[in-house]
Amino acid sequence: GTLIDLDSDEKAASTWKKFIRWLDKRDVKHPNYITMRREFFEMDLAARAKITSEMGISHPEIDVIPIYREQFERYGNVHLTDGFIEELSYAFREASICSIGVFDGVMEYLEALKKAGKRIFILSNAQRSYTWPEVVQFGFDKIMDDVLISSDDYYMKPQVEYFDRLFKKHNLSRETSVMIGDSYSSDIQGAINYGIDYILLTGDKSADKFYLNELSSEN
């Protein structure tokens, strides 16, 4: 919602039916989509609850890869390779996507920031197996100074530890950093909690307007 204009629905029946067609083509055993969907989200919630209970993290994050492995091995699929599980994970992601594209002016704006000597980072609440292929697809891996994805850790925005990991890793200054995001509850609340400035992109076409207006003001 900040760089990529994404419309997706992970719980829609159509998503799971597409996913099942992908599984069937590869002879992956599975129950009906209603059972499979219910079990997946139950396992997701249980994993998050375990992190909260054991580690005291208020905004827990998980990696879905172990969930997919456990789920599909439970269905009788044995000897699933790590590579296949990652492929399966992104197949679900693709099935959930209705539309995807980069907001107008994004790449030009990022290039202008780099030309001005600024450093740019992605601090994302996301699954690496879902998001990294899209980071590469749209070329953000080449222009960003670093990309942090929450599934690599046990927490997500607005957890201050997530912000702190980025700032300590790259020796960033709170006084000269700004968070740009589309979610008040994660991006902006996290910035407030961590003591950095922020820009909230909210409302219809707000991201398009922001990047294009910022580019215009540079000229």
mmCIF file of C-alpha atoms in Angstrom:
data_model
loop_
_atom_site.group_PDB
_atom_site.id
_atom_site.type_symbol
_atom_site.label_atom_id
_atom_site.label_comp_id
_atom_site.label_asym_id
_atom_site.label_seq_id
_atom_site.Cartn_x
_atom_site.Cartn_y
_atom_site.Cartn_z
ATOM 1 C CA GLY A 1 0.000 0.000 0.000
ATOM 2 C CA THR A 2 3.018 2.319 0.076
ATOM 3 C CA LEU A 3 5.086 1.302 -2.955
ATOM 4 C CA ILE A 4 3.018 -1.462 -4.533
ATOM 5 C CA ASP A 5 -0.682 -1.053 -5.297
ATOM 6 C CA LEU A 6 -1.924 -4.503 -4.311
ATOM 7 C CA ASP A 7 -5.453 -5.874 -4.140
ATOM 8 C CA SER A 8 -5.540 -9.348 -2.618
ATOM 9 C CA ASP A 9 -7.811 -11.540 -0.512
ATOM 10 C CA GLU A 10 -6.295 -14.490 1.312
ATOM 11 C CA LYS A 11 -9.603 -15.734 2.706
ATOM 12 C CA ALA A 12 -11.750 -15.629 -0.432
ATOM 13 C CA ALA A 13 -13.143 -18.927 -1.704
ATOM 14 C CA SER A 14 -11.842 -18.049 -5.178
ATOM 15 C CA THR A 15 -8.297 -17.801 -3.796
ATOM 16 C CA TRP A 16 -8.398 -21.256 -2.264
ATOM 17 C CA LYS A 17 -10.033 -22.806 -5.328
ATOM 18 C CA LYS A 18 -7.227 -21.430 -7.522
ATOM 19 C CA PHE A 19 -4.692 -22.743 -5.035
ATOM 20 C CA ILE A 20 -6.297 -26.195 -5.133
ATOM 21 C CA ARG A 21 -6.028 -26.258 -8.928
ATOM 22 C CA TRP A 22 -2.295 -25.550 -8.565
ATOM 23 C CA LEU A 23 -1.971 -28.365 -5.998
ATOM 24 C CA ASP A 24 -3.898 -30.818 -8.157
ATOM 25 C CA LYS A 25 -1.623 -30.207 -11.143
ATOM 26 C CA ARG A 26 1.306 -31.245 -8.950
ATOM 27 C CA ASP A 27 -0.450 -34.216 -7.320
ATOM 28 C CA VAL A 28 -0.308 -32.657 -3.852
ATOM 29 C CA LYS A 29 -2.729 -34.316 -1.440
ATOM 30 C CA HIS A 30 -5.215 -32.041 0.319
ATOM 31 C CA PRO A 31 -8.742 -31.914 1.808
ATOM 32 C CA ASN A 32 -11.511 -29.643 0.500
ATOM 33 C CA TYR A 33 -10.694 -25.937 0.441
ATOM 34 C CA ILE A 34 -12.963 -25.092 3.393
ATOM 35 C CA THR A 35 -11.128 -27.512 5.674
ATOM 36 C CA MET A 36 -7.720 -26.514 4.341
ATOM 37 C CA ARG A 37 -8.445 -22.792 4.760
ATOM 38 C CA ARG A 38 -9.756 -23.237 8.308
ATOM 39 C CA GLU A 39 -6.779 -25.341 9.364
ATOM 40 C CA PHE A 40 -4.253 -22.918 7.852
ATOM 41 C CA PHE A 41 -5.586 -19.894 9.724
ATOM 42 C CA GLU A 42 -5.992 -21.872 12.949
ATOM 43 C CA MET A 43 -2.336 -22.868 12.748
ATOM 44 C CA ASP A 44 -1.368 -19.264 11.970
ATOM 45 C CA LEU A 45 -3.208 -17.972 15.056
ATOM 46 C CA ALA A 46 -1.777 -20.709 17.267
ATOM 47 C CA ALA A 47 1.775 -19.913 16.157
ATOM 48 C CA ARG A 48 1.301 -16.217 16.907
ATOM 49 C CA ALA A 49 -0.250 -16.970 20.300
ATOM 50 C CA LYS A 50 2.732 -19.155 21.170
ATOM 51 C CA ILE A 51 5.171 -16.343 20.389
ATOM 52 C CA THR A 52 3.142 -13.896 22.470
ATOM 53 C CA SER A 53 2.996 -16.318 25.385
ATOM 54 C CA GLU A 54 6.614 -17.450 25.322
ATOM 55 C CA MET A 55 8.342 -14.212 24.331
ATOM 56 C CA GLY A 56 5.952 -11.496 25.535
ATOM 57 C CA ILE A 57 5.790 -9.866 22.102
ATOM 58 C CA SER A 58 2.696 -7.722 21.636
ATOM 59 C CA HIS A 59 2.813 -7.735 17.823
ATOM 60 C CA PRO A 60 4.026 -11.243 16.957
ATOM 61 C CA GLU A 61 5.101 -12.378 13.529
ATOM 62 C CA ILE A 62 5.551 -15.874 12.139
ATOM 63 C CA ASP A 63 7.006 -17.515 9.058
ATOM 64 C CA VAL A 64 4.315 -19.368 7.116
ATOM 65 C CA ILE A 65 6.770 -21.806 5.515
ATOM 66 C CA PRO A 66 6.811 -24.185 8.543
ATOM 67 C CA ILE A 67 3.015 -23.971 8.669
ATOM 68 C CA TYR A 68 2.675 -25.020 5.041
ATOM 69 C CA ARG A 69 5.147 -27.872 5.615
ATOM 70 C CA GLU A 70 3.344 -29.167 8.712
ATOM 71 C CA GLN A 71 -0.059 -28.795 7.089
ATOM 72 C CA PHE A 72 0.748 -30.628 3.866
ATOM 73 C CA GLU A 73 2.768 -33.356 5.536
ATOM 74 C CA ARG A 74 -0.283 -33.908 7.742
ATOM 75 C CA TYR A 75 -2.247 -34.496 4.543
ATOM 76 C CA GLY A 76 0.116 -37.310 3.575
ATOM 77 C CA ASN A 77 2.647 -35.478 1.409
ATOM 78 C CA VAL A 78 6.108 -36.698 2.379
ATOM 79 C CA HIS A 79 9.621 -35.620 1.426
ATOM 80 C CA LEU A 80 8.599 -32.068 0.482
ATOM 81 C CA THR A 81 11.728 -30.069 -0.342
ATOM 82 C CA ASP A 82 12.325 -26.558 0.983
ATOM 83 C CA GLY A 83 12.254 -25.274 -2.578
ATOM 84 C CA PHE A 84 8.879 -26.845 -3.265
ATOM 85 C CA ILE A 85 7.382 -25.455 -0.045
ATOM 86 C CA GLU A 86 8.524 -21.956 -1.057
ATOM 87 C CA GLU A 87 7.040 -22.480 -4.523
ATOM 88 C CA LEU A 88 3.795 -23.674 -2.943
ATOM 89 C CA SER A 89 3.732 -20.643 -0.658
ATOM 90 C CA TYR A 90 4.051 -18.190 -3.534
ATOM 91 C CA ALA A 91 1.464 -20.135 -5.531
ATOM 92 C CA PHE A 92 -0.981 -19.307 -2.737
ATOM 93 C CA ARG A 93 0.129 -15.682 -2.811
ATOM 94 C CA GLU A 94 -0.449 -15.503 -6.561
ATOM 95 C CA ALA A 95 -3.868 -17.098 -6.169
ATOM 96 C CA SER A 96 -4.845 -14.385 -3.670
ATOM 97 C CA ILE A 97 -3.868 -11.446 -5.914
ATOM 98 C CA CYS A 98 -6.608 -9.626 -7.819
ATOM 99 C CA SER A 99 -4.352 -6.856 -9.141
ATOM 100 C CA ILE A 100 -0.813 -5.627 -8.531
ATOM 101 C CA GLY A 101 1.363 -2.779 -9.792
ATOM 102 C CA VAL A 102 3.662 0.026 -8.686
ATOM 103 C CA PHE A 103 2.096 3.371 -7.794
ATOM 104 C CA ASP A 104 2.652 6.173 -10.302
ATOM 105 C CA GLY A 105 5.890 8.058 -9.750
ATOM 106 C CA VAL A 106 7.356 5.623 -7.206
ATOM 107 C CA MET A 107 10.530 4.654 -9.049
ATOM 108 C CA GLU A 108 11.217 8.205 -10.191
ATOM 109 C CA TYR A 109 10.767 9.441 -6.610
ATOM 110 C CA LEU A 110 13.084 6.789 -5.181
ATOM 111 C CA GLU A 111 15.702 7.537 -7.832
ATOM 112 C CA ALA A 112 15.473 11.249 -6.959
ATOM 113 C CA LEU A 113 16.070 10.414 -3.292
ATOM 114 C CA LYS A 114 19.106 8.317 -4.154
ATOM 115 C CA LYS A 115 20.465 11.061 -6.401
ATOM 116 C CA ALA A 116 20.099 13.450 -3.449
ATOM 117 C CA GLY A 117 22.258 11.142 -1.322
ATOM 118 C CA LYS A 118 19.463 9.677 0.788
ATOM 119 C CA ARG A 119 19.278 6.104 1.997
ATOM 120 C CA ILE A 120 16.047 4.159 1.495
ATOM 121 C CA PHE A 121 14.830 1.077 3.348
ATOM 122 C CA ILE A 122 11.809 -1.176 3.273
ATOM 123 C CA LEU A 123 10.521 -2.191 6.713
ATOM 124 C CA SER A 124 7.697 -4.523 5.799
ATOM 125 C CA ASN A 125 5.057 -6.485 7.669
ATOM 126 C CA ALA A 126 5.055 -9.417 5.305
ATOM 127 C CA GLN A 127 6.023 -12.975 4.524
ATOM 128 C CA ARG A 128 9.365 -13.271 2.753
ATOM 129 C CA SER A 129 8.058 -16.103 0.585
ATOM 130 C CA TYR A 130 5.196 -13.844 -0.573
ATOM 131 C CA THR A 131 6.904 -10.474 -0.783
ATOM 132 C CA TRP A 132 10.512 -10.997 -1.861
ATOM 133 C CA PRO A 133 9.564 -12.205 -5.378
ATOM 134 C CA GLU A 134 7.563 -8.975 -5.793
ATOM 135 C CA VAL A 135 10.432 -6.846 -4.471
ATOM 136 C CA VAL A 136 12.597 -8.374 -7.205
ATOM 137 C CA GLN A 137 9.845 -8.266 -9.844
ATOM 138 C CA PHE A 138 9.498 -4.500 -9.524
ATOM 139 C CA GLY A 139 13.208 -3.781 -9.073
ATOM 140 C CA PHE A 140 13.133 -2.545 -5.472
ATOM 141 C CA ASP A 141 16.000 -4.872 -4.566
ATOM 142 C CA LYS A 142 18.288 -2.823 -6.811
ATOM 143 C CA ILE A 143 17.371 0.626 -5.470
ATOM 144 C CA MET A 144 16.854 -0.042 -1.755
ATOM 145 C CA ASP A 145 19.715 0.069 0.720
ATOM 146 C CA ASP A 146 18.117 -2.813 2.611
ATOM 147 C CA VAL A 147 14.830 -4.702 2.820
ATOM 148 C CA LEU A 148 13.672 -6.010 6.189
ATOM 149 C CA ILE A 149 10.718 -8.413 6.182
ATOM 150 C CA SER A 150 8.946 -9.245 9.417
ATOM 151 C CA SER A 151 8.710 -13.011 8.839
ATOM 152 C CA ASP A 152 12.490 -13.116 9.379
ATOM 153 C CA ASP A 153 11.894 -12.039 12.997
ATOM 154 C CA TYR A 154 9.336 -12.683 15.717
ATOM 155 C CA TYR A 155 7.752 -9.238 15.549
ATOM 156 C CA MET A 156 6.203 -6.734 13.168
ATOM 157 C CA LYS A 157 5.387 -3.026 13.127
ATOM 158 C CA PRO A 158 4.544 -1.201 15.379
ATOM 159 C CA GLN A 159 6.819 -3.237 17.677
ATOM 160 C CA VAL A 160 9.668 -0.880 18.562
ATOM 161 C CA GLU A 161 12.203 -3.722 18.414
ATOM 162 C CA TYR A 162 11.560 -4.015 14.680
ATOM 163 C CA PHE A 163 12.370 -0.344 14.106
ATOM 164 C CA ASP A 164 15.349 -0.648 16.443
ATOM 165 C CA ARG A 165 16.781 -3.560 14.449
ATOM 166 C CA LEU A 166 16.813 -1.471 11.283
ATOM 167 C CA PHE A 167 18.231 1.634 12.968
ATOM 168 C CA LYS A 168 21.006 -0.231 14.772
ATOM 169 C CA LYS A 169 21.927 -2.319 11.735
ATOM 170 C CA HIS A 170 22.468 0.791 9.596
ATOM 171 C CA ASN A 171 23.405 3.317 12.303
ATOM 172 C CA LEU A 172 20.456 5.551 11.433
ATOM 173 C CA SER A 173 19.563 8.783 13.199
ATOM 174 C CA ARG A 174 16.027 9.177 14.545
ATOM 175 C CA GLU A 175 16.280 12.937 14.077
ATOM 176 C CA THR A 176 16.933 12.707 10.346
ATOM 177 C CA SER A 177 14.722 9.729 9.434
ATOM 178 C CA VAL A 178 11.123 9.631 8.242
ATOM 179 C CA MET A 179 8.681 6.733 7.987
ATOM 180 C CA ILE A 180 6.376 6.677 4.945
ATOM 181 C CA GLY A 181 3.456 4.282 5.240
ATOM 182 C CA ASP A 182 -0.205 3.630 4.549
ATOM 183 C CA SER A 183 -1.206 2.092 7.903
ATOM 184 C CA TYR A 184 -1.714 4.261 10.968
ATOM 185 C CA SER A 185 -1.814 1.275 13.334
ATOM 186 C CA SER A 186 1.490 -0.225 12.185
ATOM 187 C CA ASP A 187 3.583 2.303 10.222
ATOM 188 C CA ILE A 188 2.619 5.521 11.943
ATOM 189 C CA GLN A 189 2.059 4.198 15.456
ATOM 190 C CA GLY A 190 5.404 2.460 15.189
ATOM 191 C CA ALA A 191 7.083 5.700 14.112
ATOM 192 C CA ILE A 192 5.454 7.578 16.980
ATOM 193 C CA ASN A 193 6.505 4.916 19.487
ATOM 194 C CA TYR A 194 10.065 4.993 18.163
ATOM 195 C CA GLY A 195 10.270 8.784 18.048
ATOM 196 C CA ILE A 196 10.697 9.438 14.323
ATOM 197 C CA ASP A 197 8.807 11.620 11.864
ATOM 198 C CA TYR A 198 6.278 10.099 9.506
ATOM 199 C CA ILE A 199 4.157 10.646 6.407
ATOM 200 C CA LEU A 200 0.808 8.836 6.261
ATOM 201 C CA LEU A 201 -0.518 7.872 2.838
ATOM 202 C CA THR A 202 -4.220 7.206 3.287
ATOM 203 C CA GLY A 203 -7.298 7.543 1.138
ATOM 204 C CA ASP A 204 -8.061 6.793 -2.479
ATOM 205 C CA LYS A 205 -5.085 7.357 -4.809
ATOM 206 C CA SER A 206 -3.163 9.104 -2.019
ATOM 207 C CA ALA A 207 0.067 7.280 -2.868
ATOM 208 C CA ASP A 208 -0.176 8.256 -6.550
ATOM 209 C CA LYS A 209 -0.768 11.879 -5.562
ATOM 210 C CA PHE A 210 2.059 11.886 -3.027
ATOM 211 C CA TYR A 211 4.768 10.615 -5.349
ATOM 212 C CA LEU A 212 3.704 12.697 -8.316
ATOM 213 C CA ASN A 213 3.351 15.859 -6.219
ATOM 214 C CA GLU A 214 6.745 15.315 -4.611
ATOM 215 C CA LEU A 215 8.324 14.863 -8.023
ATOM 216 C CA SER A 216 6.619 17.996 -9.279
ATOM 217 C CA SER A 217 7.889 20.022 -6.330
ATOM 218 C CA GLU A 218 11.454 18.906 -7.135
ATOM 219 C CA ASN A 219 11.271 20.339 -10.652
#
